[in-house]
Amino acid sequence: MIIDVHGHYTTAPRQLREWRARQIESAGRPFTEPLSISDDEIRETIENGQLRLQRDRGTDVALFSPTAGGMGHHFGDARTSIQWSRTVNDLVHRVCTMFPDNFIGVCQLPQSPGVSPTECIAELDRCVNELGFVGCNLNPDPTDGYWTDPPLTDHWWYGLYERMVELEVPAMVHVSMSCNPNFHGTGAHYLNGDTTAFMQFLLSDLFRDFPTLRFVLPHGGGAVPFHWGRYRGIAQDMGRPPLEELLLGNLYFDTCVYHQEGIDFLVKVMGAPNVVFASEMIGAVRGVDERTGRYFDDTKPYVDAVPGITEAEKRRIFQDNALEAYPRLQSRLGVAPA
């Protein structure tokens, strides 16, 4: 089975964007307008979008969440974020209910700058216990580009982590948009978020406090694989344990890298046990690579072509690592890791 852990509902009908714009405009005042999207409209966007590509590319199931770039946690206040998160999580749930063999939900959290992450627990509980979601996306920077909240390893986050451990759900560390003009949203802010989160983990004893807490670092982990020696050296100079011992039992790096050499290097440096298959298809990079004739986000052929990769390693990347990182998947899919 090929499990894609990184999918977003980027093709949602235009009514969602229009509703969101009106909600943002009303921030600070009650907004009670219902969102009206029909099942037929959802079916059309999925069948002509993610589902068609899933079938064309030979993958089986995708973990599906609201559009990361649309989380926009800096807009409005906590009430704005709660309403928006519930709305888009419910929409993703409708997709997963209509296509249960192809999509499994991952939720957006109602984060807001300066608001305790424990305020996200109610929505996490709802999505996991009522909607059957198996994970969440966690924004390390709810300001969307200015990084004023404490680092992910601060006790500020611990109440949320405790609940994640109790529910057996991991988080994909995923920033949203960038409203800082110095940082392009997908070309800089995304990769900075992945790299920054890793460095925060390196400097902390978070996983001693939460030994079963799991995170997925998307986009190949940003700069981490390329600078693995630098990070090993930083840890060594600080008297920290080896990174393999300190972090790699709790972190996975996804394959949203979009070129063969990058995937080759990712698997070589991080090792198959810490790489999890993902595509983020119909995401930030949507074009065809003129060098290969394939879409940049068609990532399965990259994994298949890694030099010297074994069938056992491919099984880990395509299936088993996802089942380990997202334990609730095992019962949903009726499959256990080897």
Tab-separated table of N, CA and C in Angstrom, residues 69 141 144-145 147 175-194 219 283-285:
chain	number	residue	atom	x	y	z
A	69	GLY	N	-1.628	26.844	3.385
A	69	GLY	CA	-1.444	28.260	3.137
A	69	GLY	C	-2.660	29.099	3.475
A	141	ASP	N	4.410	28.983	13.867
A	141	ASP	CA	4.438	30.442	13.829
A	141	ASP	C	3.046	30.984	13.518
A	144	ASP	N	2.369	34.036	11.329
A	144	ASP	CA	2.539	33.941	9.870
A	144	ASP	C	3.651	34.851	9.363
A	145	GLY	N	4.817	34.666	9.959
A	145	GLY	CA	5.999	35.320	9.422
A	145	GLY	C	6.824	36.120	10.402
A	147	TRP	N	7.114	35.185	14.096
A	147	TRP	CA	7.701	34.295	15.093
A	147	TRP	C	7.748	34.907	16.493
A	175	VAL	N	3.941	25.537	8.576
A	175	VAL	CA	3.580	26.941	8.637
A	175	VAL	C	2.466	27.217	7.636
A	176	SER	N	1.923	28.434	7.701
A	176	SER	CA	0.880	28.833	6.765
A	176	SER	C	1.452	29.892	5.829
A	177	MET	N	0.706	30.922	5.563
A	177	MET	CA	1.156	31.991	4.680
A	177	MET	C	2.234	32.836	5.363
A	178	SER	N	2.918	33.636	4.582
A	178	SER	CA	3.860	34.605	5.142
A	178	SER	C	3.337	36.011	4.856
A	179	CYS	N	3.130	36.785	5.919
A	179	CYS	CA	2.779	38.194	5.722
A	179	CYS	C	3.993	39.087	5.977
A	180	ASN	N	5.167	38.493	6.073
A	180	ASN	CA	6.430	39.222	6.170
A	180	ASN	C	7.032	39.288	4.761
A	181	PRO	N	7.174	40.474	4.178
A	181	PRO	CA	7.622	40.569	2.783
A	181	PRO	C	9.036	40.059	2.552
A	182	ASN	N	9.784	39.809	3.610
A	182	ASN	CA	11.129	39.268	3.439
A	182	ASN	C	11.124	37.788	3.098
A	183	PHE	N	10.011	37.102	3.356
A	183	PHE	CA	9.995	35.650	3.228
A	183	PHE	C	8.865	35.198	2.311
A	184	HIS	N	9.234	34.736	1.128
A	184	HIS	CA	8.255	34.160	0.214
A	184	HIS	C	7.569	32.985	0.902
A	185	GLY	N	6.269	32.877	0.718
A	185	GLY	CA	5.504	31.888	1.477
A	185	GLY	C	6.021	30.478	1.333
A	186	THR	N	6.056	29.955	0.088
A	186	THR	CA	6.450	28.555	-0.099
A	186	THR	C	7.945	28.389	-0.336
A	187	GLY	N	8.585	29.394	-0.949
A	187	GLY	CA	9.995	29.251	-1.267
A	187	GLY	C	10.928	29.506	-0.101
A	188	ALA	N	10.461	30.265	0.889
A	188	ALA	CA	11.310	30.590	2.033
A	188	ALA	C	10.643	30.245	3.361
A	189	HIS	N	9.427	30.761	3.594
A	189	HIS	CA	8.783	30.583	4.897
A	189	HIS	C	8.514	29.102	5.192
A	190	TYR	N	8.060	28.351	4.206
A	190	TYR	CA	7.822	26.920	4.430
A	190	TYR	C	9.107	26.221	4.865
A	191	LEU	N	10.149	26.410	4.087
A	191	LEU	CA	11.394	25.686	4.365
A	191	LEU	C	12.066	26.203	5.626
A	192	ASN	N	11.900	27.486	5.897
A	192	ASN	CA	12.406	28.037	7.153
A	192	ASN	C	11.669	27.419	8.335
A	193	GLY	N	10.356	27.244	8.200
A	193	GLY	CA	9.592	26.640	9.289
A	193	GLY	C	10.057	25.235	9.610
A	194	ASP	N	10.304	24.443	8.576
A	194	ASP	CA	10.770	23.064	8.787
A	194	ASP	C	12.133	23.049	9.474
A	219	HIS	N	8.380	18.791	3.335
A	219	HIS	CA	9.283	19.397	2.360
A	219	HIS	C	10.723	18.921	2.579
A	283	GLY	N	-0.390	21.354	-5.067
A	283	GLY	CA	0.016	22.201	-3.954
A	283	GLY	C	0.786	23.413	-4.428
A	284	ALA	N	1.907	23.655	-3.787
A	284	ALA	CA	2.655	24.876	-4.043
A	284	ALA	C	3.365	24.871	-5.393
A	285	VAL	N	3.709	23.692	-5.890
A	285	VAL	CA	4.416	23.562	-7.170
A	285	VAL	C	3.560	22.678	-8.074
